[in-house]
PDB file of C-alpha atoms in Angstrom:
ATOM      1  CA  UNK A   1     -18.923  12.174  12.764  1.00  0.00           C
ATOM      2  CA  UNK A   2     -18.446   9.540  13.836  1.00  0.00           C
ATOM      3  CA  UNK A   3     -20.680   8.323  10.652  1.00  0.00           C
ATOM      4  CA  UNK A   4     -16.645  10.499   9.116  1.00  0.00           C
ATOM      5  CA  UNK A   5     -14.516   8.231  10.935  1.00  0.00           C
ATOM      6  CA  UNK A   6     -15.992   5.414   9.441  1.00  0.00           C
ATOM      7  CA  UNK A   7     -14.116   4.529   5.930  1.00  0.00           C
ATOM      8  CA  UNK A   8     -10.597   4.248   8.629  1.00  0.00           C
ATOM      9  CA  UNK A   9     -12.318   1.736  10.955  1.00  0.00           C
ATOM     10  CA  UNK A  10     -13.880  -0.027   8.021  1.00  0.00           C
ATOM     11  CA  UNK A  11     -10.119  -0.200   6.516  1.00  0.00           C
ATOM     12  CA  UNK A  12      -9.027  -4.031   6.520  1.00  0.00           C
ATOM     13  CA  UNK A  13      -6.611  -6.023   4.412  1.00  0.00           C
ATOM     14  CA  UNK A  14      -7.553  -8.605   2.529  1.00  0.00           C
ATOM     15  CA  UNK A  15      -5.204 -10.634   0.605  1.00  0.00           C
ATOM     16  CA  UNK A  16      -7.944 -12.669  -2.037  1.00  0.00           C
ATOM     17  CA  UNK A  17      -8.873 -11.545  -4.512  1.00  0.00           C
ATOM     18  CA  UNK A  18     -11.629 -12.163  -7.473  1.00  0.00           C
ATOM     19  CA  UNK A  19      -9.451 -12.685 -10.866  1.00  0.00           C
ATOM     20  CA  UNK A  20     -11.415  -9.798 -12.521  1.00  0.00           C
ATOM     21  CA  UNK A  21      -8.751  -7.202 -13.961  1.00  0.00           C
ATOM     22  CA  UNK A  22      -9.201  -3.861 -12.467  1.00  0.00           C
ATOM     23  CA  UNK A  23     -10.054  -1.176 -14.761  1.00  0.00           C
ATOM     24  CA  UNK A  24      -6.832   1.175 -15.487  1.00  0.00           C
ATOM     25  CA  UNK A  25      -8.740   4.558 -14.769  1.00  0.00           C
ATOM     26  CA  UNK A  26      -9.800   2.943 -11.653  1.00  0.00           C
ATOM     27  CA  UNK A  27      -5.767   2.686 -10.887  1.00  0.00           C
ATOM     28  CA  UNK A  28      -5.038   6.128 -12.348  1.00  0.00           C
ATOM     29  CA  UNK A  29      -7.636   7.380  -9.826  1.00  0.00           C
ATOM     30  CA  UNK A  30      -6.941   6.134  -6.627  1.00  0.00           C
ATOM     31  CA  UNK A  31      -2.735   7.221  -7.678  1.00  0.00           C
ATOM     32  CA  UNK A  32      -4.462  11.078  -8.785  1.00  0.00           C
ATOM     33  CA  UNK A  33      -5.845  10.759  -5.249  1.00  0.00           C
ATOM     34  CA  UNK A  34      -3.059   9.534  -3.207  1.00  0.00           C
ATOM     35  CA  UNK A  35      -0.858  12.058  -5.162  1.00  0.00           C
ATOM     36  CA  UNK A  36      -1.993  14.759  -2.445  1.00  0.00           C
ATOM     37  CA  UNK A  37      -1.098  13.340   0.619  1.00  0.00           C
ATOM     38  CA  UNK A  38       0.965  15.903   2.215  1.00  0.00           C
ATOM     39  CA  UNK A  39       4.573  14.908   2.563  1.00  0.00           C
ATOM     40  CA  UNK A  40       7.095  16.830   4.238  1.00  0.00           C
ATOM     41  CA  UNK A  41       8.593  20.289   2.613  1.00  0.00           C
ATOM     42  CA  UNK A  42       6.247  19.081   0.021  1.00  0.00           C
ATOM     43  CA  UNK A  43       9.103  17.185  -1.191  1.00  0.00           C
ATOM     44  CA  UNK A  44       6.618  14.141  -2.491  1.00  0.00           C
ATOM     45  CA  UNK A  45       9.025  11.698  -2.565  1.00  0.00           C
ATOM     46  CA  UNK A  46       7.149   9.071  -4.338  1.00  0.00           C
ATOM     47  CA  UNK A  47       6.945   7.533  -7.727  1.00  0.00           C
ATOM     48  CA  UNK A  48       4.620   4.453  -8.736  1.00  0.00           C
ATOM     49  CA  UNK A  49       4.730   1.363 -11.520  1.00  0.00           C
ATOM     50  CA  UNK A  50       1.318  -0.692 -11.549  1.00  0.00           C
ATOM     51  CA  UNK A  51       2.100  -4.398 -12.867  1.00  0.00           C
ATOM     52  CA  UNK A  52      -0.713  -6.260 -13.757  1.00  0.00           C
ATOM     53  CA  UNK A  53       1.915  -8.931 -16.185  1.00  0.00           C
ATOM     54  CA  UNK A  54       1.279 -12.350 -14.085  1.00  0.00           C
ATOM     55  CA  UNK A  55       4.356 -13.496 -14.227  1.00  0.00           C
ATOM     56  CA  UNK A  56       6.188 -10.431 -13.625  1.00  0.00           C
ATOM     57  CA  UNK A  57       3.441 -10.420 -10.447  1.00  0.00           C
ATOM     58  CA  UNK A  58       4.877 -13.602  -9.291  1.00  0.00           C
ATOM     59  CA  UNK A  59       8.158 -12.251  -9.417  1.00  0.00           C
ATOM     60  CA  UNK A  60       7.366 -10.208  -6.926  1.00  0.00           C
ATOM     61  CA  UNK A  61       5.575 -11.677  -4.607  1.00  0.00           C
ATOM     62  CA  UNK A  62       8.974 -13.506  -3.691  1.00  0.00           C
ATOM     63  CA  UNK A  63      10.545 -10.720  -2.836  1.00  0.00           C
ATOM     64  CA  UNK A  64       9.881 -10.578   0.308  1.00  0.00           C
ATOM     65  CA  UNK A  65       8.406 -12.743   3.225  1.00  0.00           C
ATOM     66  CA  UNK A  66       4.862 -11.267   3.263  1.00  0.00           C
ATOM     67  CA  UNK A  67       4.330 -10.387  -0.447  1.00  0.00           C
ATOM     68  CA  UNK A  68       3.725 -13.604  -1.395  1.00  0.00           C
ATOM     69  CA  UNK A  69      -0.175 -12.778  -2.163  1.00  0.00           C
ATOM     70  CA  UNK A  70       0.539 -10.609  -5.111  1.00  0.00           C
ATOM     71  CA  UNK A  71       0.907 -12.987  -7.041  1.00  0.00           C
ATOM     72  CA  UNK A  72      -2.848 -13.519  -7.098  1.00  0.00           C
ATOM     73  CA  UNK A  73      -3.663  -9.866  -6.954  1.00  0.00           C
ATOM     74  CA  UNK A  74      -4.751  -8.697 -10.430  1.00  0.00           C
ATOM     75  CA  UNK A  75      -2.392  -5.244 -10.081  1.00  0.00           C
ATOM     76  CA  UNK A  76      -0.005  -4.476  -7.991  1.00  0.00           C
ATOM     77  CA  UNK A  77       1.286  -1.283  -7.310  1.00  0.00           C
ATOM     78  CA  UNK A  78       4.972  -0.885  -6.512  1.00  0.00           C
ATOM     79  CA  UNK A  79       5.507   2.683  -4.738  1.00  0.00           C
ATOM     80  CA  UNK A  80       9.398   3.715  -5.510  1.00  0.00           C
ATOM     81  CA  UNK A  81      11.109   5.979  -2.374  1.00  0.00           C
ATOM     82  CA  UNK A  82      13.781   8.192  -3.526  1.00  0.00           C
ATOM     83  CA  UNK A  83      16.912   7.651  -1.781  1.00  0.00           C
ATOM     84  CA  UNK A  84      18.079  10.007   0.424  1.00  0.00           C
ATOM     85  CA  UNK A  85      19.595  10.348   3.783  1.00  0.00           C
ATOM     86  CA  UNK A  86      15.770  12.216   4.726  1.00  0.00           C
ATOM     87  CA  UNK A  87      14.696   9.315   8.289  1.00  0.00           C
ATOM     88  CA  UNK A  88      11.177  11.020   7.248  1.00  0.00           C
ATOM     89  CA  UNK A  89      11.124   9.718   3.571  1.00  0.00           C
ATOM     90  CA  UNK A  90       9.600   6.433   4.840  1.00  0.00           C
ATOM     91  CA  UNK A  91       6.690   8.582   7.248  1.00  0.00           C
ATOM     92  CA  UNK A  92       5.772  10.557   3.580  1.00  0.00           C
ATOM     93  CA  UNK A  93       5.121   6.409   2.190  1.00  0.00           C
ATOM     94  CA  UNK A  94       4.139   4.907   4.703  1.00  0.00           C
ATOM     95  CA  UNK A  95       1.398   8.260   4.419  1.00  0.00           C
ATOM     96  CA  UNK A  96       0.730   7.461   0.582  1.00  0.00           C
ATOM     97  CA  UNK A  97       0.167   4.124   1.665  1.00  0.00           C
ATOM     98  CA  UNK A  98      -2.886   4.301   3.320  1.00  0.00           C
ATOM     99  CA  UNK A  99      -3.816   6.861   0.356  1.00  0.00           C
ATOM    100  CA  UNK A 100      -3.659   4.339  -1.476  1.00  0.00           C
ATOM    101  CA  UNK A 101      -5.590   1.674   0.569  1.00  0.00           C
ATOM    102  CA  UNK A 102      -8.116   4.492   1.401  1.00  0.00           C
ATOM    103  CA  UNK A 103      -8.579   5.139  -2.252  1.00  0.00           C
ATOM    104  CA  UNK A 104      -9.127   1.670  -2.680  1.00  0.00           C
ATOM    105  CA  UNK A 105     -11.804   0.703  -0.650  1.00  0.00           C
ATOM    106  CA  UNK A 106     -13.768   3.938  -1.934  1.00  0.00           C
ATOM    107  CA  UNK A 107     -13.936   2.916  -5.562  1.00  0.00           C
ATOM    108  CA  UNK A 108     -14.709  -1.183  -4.061  1.00  0.00           C
ATOM    109  CA  UNK A 109     -11.080  -3.081  -3.969  1.00  0.00           C
ATOM    110  CA  UNK A 110      -9.813  -4.412  -2.017  1.00  0.00           C
ATOM    111  CA  UNK A 111      -6.032  -3.857  -0.786  1.00  0.00           C
ATOM    112  CA  UNK A 112      -3.323  -4.792   0.864  1.00  0.00           C
ATOM    113  CA  UNK A 113       0.277  -3.452   1.420  1.00  0.00           C
ATOM    114  CA  UNK A 114       3.661  -4.740   1.773  1.00  0.00           C
ATOM    115  CA  UNK A 115       7.164  -4.156   2.277  1.00  0.00           C
ATOM    116  CA  UNK A 116       9.922  -6.062   0.296  1.00  0.00           C
ATOM    117  CA  UNK A 117      12.567  -6.760   1.805  1.00  0.00           C
ATOM    118  CA  UNK A 118      15.517  -7.828   2.898  1.00  0.00           C
ATOM    119  CA  UNK A 119      17.581  -4.798   0.942  1.00  0.00           C
ATOM    120  CA  UNK A 120      18.951  -7.781  -2.252  1.00  0.00           C
ATOM    121  CA  UNK A 121      14.948  -7.595  -2.931  1.00  0.00           C
ATOM    122  CA  UNK A 122      14.872  -4.050  -3.282  1.00  0.00           C
ATOM    123  CA  UNK A 123      17.344  -4.131  -5.700  1.00  0.00           C
ATOM    124  CA  UNK A 124      15.873  -6.761  -7.901  1.00  0.00           C
ATOM    125  CA  UNK A 125      12.420  -5.281  -7.599  1.00  0.00           C
ATOM    126  CA  UNK A 126      13.782  -2.341  -9.025  1.00  0.00           C
ATOM    127  CA  UNK A 127      15.829  -4.846 -11.343  1.00  0.00           C
ATOM    128  CA  UNK A 128      12.953  -6.498 -12.144  1.00  0.00           C
ATOM    129  CA  UNK A 129      11.061  -2.867 -13.174  1.00  0.00           C
ATOM    130  CA  UNK A 130      13.717  -0.875 -14.856  1.00  0.00           C
ATOM    131  CA  UNK A 131      13.473   1.453 -12.261  1.00  0.00           C
ATOM    132  CA  UNK A 132      15.959   4.459 -12.247  1.00  0.00           C
ATOM    133  CA  UNK A 133      18.767   4.474 -10.041  1.00  0.00           C
ATOM    134  CA  UNK A 134      17.951   6.725  -7.093  1.00  0.00           C
ATOM    135  CA  UNK A 135      14.782   5.095  -6.834  1.00  0.00           C
ATOM    136  CA  UNK A 136      14.563   2.369  -4.434  1.00  0.00           C
ATOM    137  CA  UNK A 137      11.093   0.015  -4.071  1.00  0.00           C
ATOM    138  CA  UNK A 138      10.406  -0.978  -0.475  1.00  0.00           C
ATOM    139  CA  UNK A 139       6.492  -0.852  -0.885  1.00  0.00           C
ATOM    140  CA  UNK A 140       3.878  -2.371  -2.598  1.00  0.00           C
ATOM    141  CA  UNK A 141       0.080  -2.581  -2.735  1.00  0.00           C
ATOM    142  CA  UNK A 142      -2.192  -5.750  -3.656  1.00  0.00           C
ATOM    143  CA  UNK A 143      -5.294  -4.934  -5.228  1.00  0.00           C
ATOM    144  CA  UNK A 144      -8.143  -6.211  -6.906  1.00  0.00           C
ATOM    145  CA  UNK A 145     -11.990  -6.909  -6.049  1.00  0.00           C
ATOM    146  CA  UNK A 146     -12.123  -8.992  -2.907  1.00  0.00           C
ATOM    147  CA  UNK A 147     -13.068 -12.518  -2.552  1.00  0.00           C
ATOM    148  CA  UNK A 148     -13.724 -14.976   0.181  1.00  0.00           C
ATOM    149  CA  UNK A 149     -10.827 -15.216   2.503  1.00  0.00           C
ATOM    150  CA  UNK A 150     -10.412 -18.840   3.543  1.00  0.00           C
ATOM    151  CA  UNK A 151     -11.102 -19.841   7.014  1.00  0.00           C
ATOM    152  CA  UNK A 152      -9.665 -19.911   9.909  1.00  0.00           C
ATOM    153  CA  UNK A 153      -7.010 -17.274   9.937  1.00  0.00           C
ATOM    154  CA  UNK A 154      -3.983 -16.993  11.082  1.00  0.00           C
ATOM    155  CA  UNK A 155      -4.074 -13.630  11.209  1.00  0.00           C
ATOM    156  CA  UNK A 156      -4.930 -12.375  14.731  1.00  0.00           C
ATOM    157  CA  UNK A 157      -9.025 -10.458  14.279  1.00  0.00           C
ATOM    158  CA  UNK A 158      -9.662  -7.056  16.825  1.00  0.00           C
ATOM    159  CA  UNK A 159      -8.022  -4.151  17.921  1.00  0.00           C
ATOM    160  CA  UNK A 160      -6.576  -3.516  21.260  1.00  0.00           C
ATOM    161  CA  UNK A 161      -9.169  -0.719  23.342  1.00  0.00           C
ATOM    162  CA  UNK A 162      -9.249   3.420  23.179  1.00  0.00           C
ATOM    163  CA  UNK A 163      -8.247   2.974  26.667  1.00  0.00           C
ATOM    164  CA  UNK A 164      -4.912   0.828  26.092  1.00  0.00           C
ATOM    165  CA  UNK A 165      -3.857   2.759  23.530  1.00  0.00           C
ATOM    166  CA  UNK A 166      -3.850   5.736  24.620  1.00  0.00           C
ATOM    167  CA  UNK A 167      -1.938   8.072  27.593  1.00  0.00           C
ATOM    168  CA  UNK A 168      -3.493  11.808  29.169  1.00  0.00           C
ATOM    169  CA  UNK A 169      -0.881  13.636  30.457  1.00  0.00           C
TER     170      UNK A 169
END
């Protein structure tokens, strides 16, 4: 059983990429896999925009405090969610984002999810991408072939032990 969970255990955020382009076919395979992610009432409240244009990726990198790595990624997959009042839409977006990251890893790509915030940045991204009214681009996933990360990292490593996270009743 441990082996079957290895893709989940091994998934890491990758923020440094080689400049090699990601084939269009790979991005389409990732979206094909991700579209099968479960969603509440099967609403599938997501749409995807693949951004490879360097200038546009640069603009996206300025739309959130943690989006700077988008500029260097060969492809940024923006995930737009339908604007509605359902509380489970953001949950569904988290699920599909994880599916994108796992599919990317299976194809040998590194990935790192990010959010666009505050609301002004979401509106700016929607305008940059020409999204139709009613679609909010709150999330994106940077993807590319991993490059060595500079050392040391400011991000802590490791995980809390299961016993620290799980309580039985």
